[in-house]
C-alpha positions as a Python dict, from the first residue, in 0.01 Angstrom:
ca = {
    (1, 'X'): (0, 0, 0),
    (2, 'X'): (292, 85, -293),
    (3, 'X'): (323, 406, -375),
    (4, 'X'): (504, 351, -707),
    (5, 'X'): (656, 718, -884),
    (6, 'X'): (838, 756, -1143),
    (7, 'X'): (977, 997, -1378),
    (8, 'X'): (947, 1076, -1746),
    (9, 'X'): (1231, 1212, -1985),
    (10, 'X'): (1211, 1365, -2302),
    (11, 'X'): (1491, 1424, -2552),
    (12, 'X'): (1423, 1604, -2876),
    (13, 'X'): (1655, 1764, -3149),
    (14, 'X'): (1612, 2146, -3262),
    (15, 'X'): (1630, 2071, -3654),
    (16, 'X'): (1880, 2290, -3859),
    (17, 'X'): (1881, 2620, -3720),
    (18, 'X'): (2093, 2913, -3802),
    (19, 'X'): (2377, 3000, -3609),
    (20, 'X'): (2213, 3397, -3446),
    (21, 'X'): (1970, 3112, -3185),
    (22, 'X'): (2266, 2997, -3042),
    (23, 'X'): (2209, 3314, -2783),
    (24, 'X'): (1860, 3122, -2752),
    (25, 'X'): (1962, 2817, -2687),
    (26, 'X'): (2204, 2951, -2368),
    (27, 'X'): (1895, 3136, -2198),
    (28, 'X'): (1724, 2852, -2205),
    (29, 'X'): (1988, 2651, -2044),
    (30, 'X'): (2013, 2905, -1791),
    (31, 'X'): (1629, 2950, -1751),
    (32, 'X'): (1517, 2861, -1411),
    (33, 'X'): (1181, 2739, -1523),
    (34, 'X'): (1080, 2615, -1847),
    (35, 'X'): (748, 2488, -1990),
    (36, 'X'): (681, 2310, -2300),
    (37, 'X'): (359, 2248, -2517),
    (38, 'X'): (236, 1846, -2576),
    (39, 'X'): (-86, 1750, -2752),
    (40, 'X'): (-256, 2127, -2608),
    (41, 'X'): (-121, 2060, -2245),
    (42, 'X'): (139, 2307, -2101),
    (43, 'X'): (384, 2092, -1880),
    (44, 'X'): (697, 2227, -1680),
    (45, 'X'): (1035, 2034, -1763),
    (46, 'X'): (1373, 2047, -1552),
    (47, 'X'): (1668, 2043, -1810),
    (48, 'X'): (1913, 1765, -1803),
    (49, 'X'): (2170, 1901, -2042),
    (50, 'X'): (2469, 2010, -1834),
    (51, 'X'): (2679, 2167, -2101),
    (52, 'X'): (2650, 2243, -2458),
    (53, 'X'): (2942, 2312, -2710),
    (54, 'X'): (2816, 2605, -2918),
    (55, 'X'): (2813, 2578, -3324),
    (56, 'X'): (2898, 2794, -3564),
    (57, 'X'): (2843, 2777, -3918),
    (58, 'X'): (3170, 2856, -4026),
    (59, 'X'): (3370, 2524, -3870),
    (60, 'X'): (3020, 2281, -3849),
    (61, 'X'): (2833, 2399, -4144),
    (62, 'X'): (2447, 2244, -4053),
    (63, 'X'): (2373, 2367, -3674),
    (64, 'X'): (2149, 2114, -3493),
    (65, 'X'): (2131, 2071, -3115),
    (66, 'X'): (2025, 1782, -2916),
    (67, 'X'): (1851, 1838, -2530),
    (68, 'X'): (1736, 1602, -2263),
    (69, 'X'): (1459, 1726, -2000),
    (70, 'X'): (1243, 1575, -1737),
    (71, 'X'): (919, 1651, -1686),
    (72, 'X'): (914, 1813, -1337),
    (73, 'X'): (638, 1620, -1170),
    (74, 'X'): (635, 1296, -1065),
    (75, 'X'): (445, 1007, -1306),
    (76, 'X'): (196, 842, -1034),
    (77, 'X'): (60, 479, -1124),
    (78, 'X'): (-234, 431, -1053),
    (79, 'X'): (-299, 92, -1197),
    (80, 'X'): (-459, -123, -969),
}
């Protein structure tokens, strides 16, 4: 029997967002779980971005960020 698993990654921009989130962004960085909303289901994700060079409107004018995650189960396929 094969017990195939995989994983499942997700990377996703923030949009244009003013420069007082960039506190927001940190914590969650630093969070030690996070959980995220798709299609009504509420799914934990492990972050994947290791570092993040912080923005400021002054020098970079249009803040957008850009984060990787992985959802924090395992994707089981059961295809048979």
């Amino acid at each position: 029997t094969l017990n195939a698993k995989g994983t499942e990654s997700l990377t996703v921009n923030t949009g244009f967002i003013v420069e007082q989130l960039n506190n927001t962004i940190k914590e969650l960085l630093l969070s030690e779980q996070v959980w995220t909303t798709i299609e009504g289901q509420v799914l934990p994700i492990d972050i994947n971005t290791d570092s993040l060079t912080y923005k400021t409107s002054v020098n970079d004018k249009l803040i957008n960020y850009t984060l990787t995650f992985n959802f924090a189960y395992d994707t089981i396929n059961n295809v048979r």
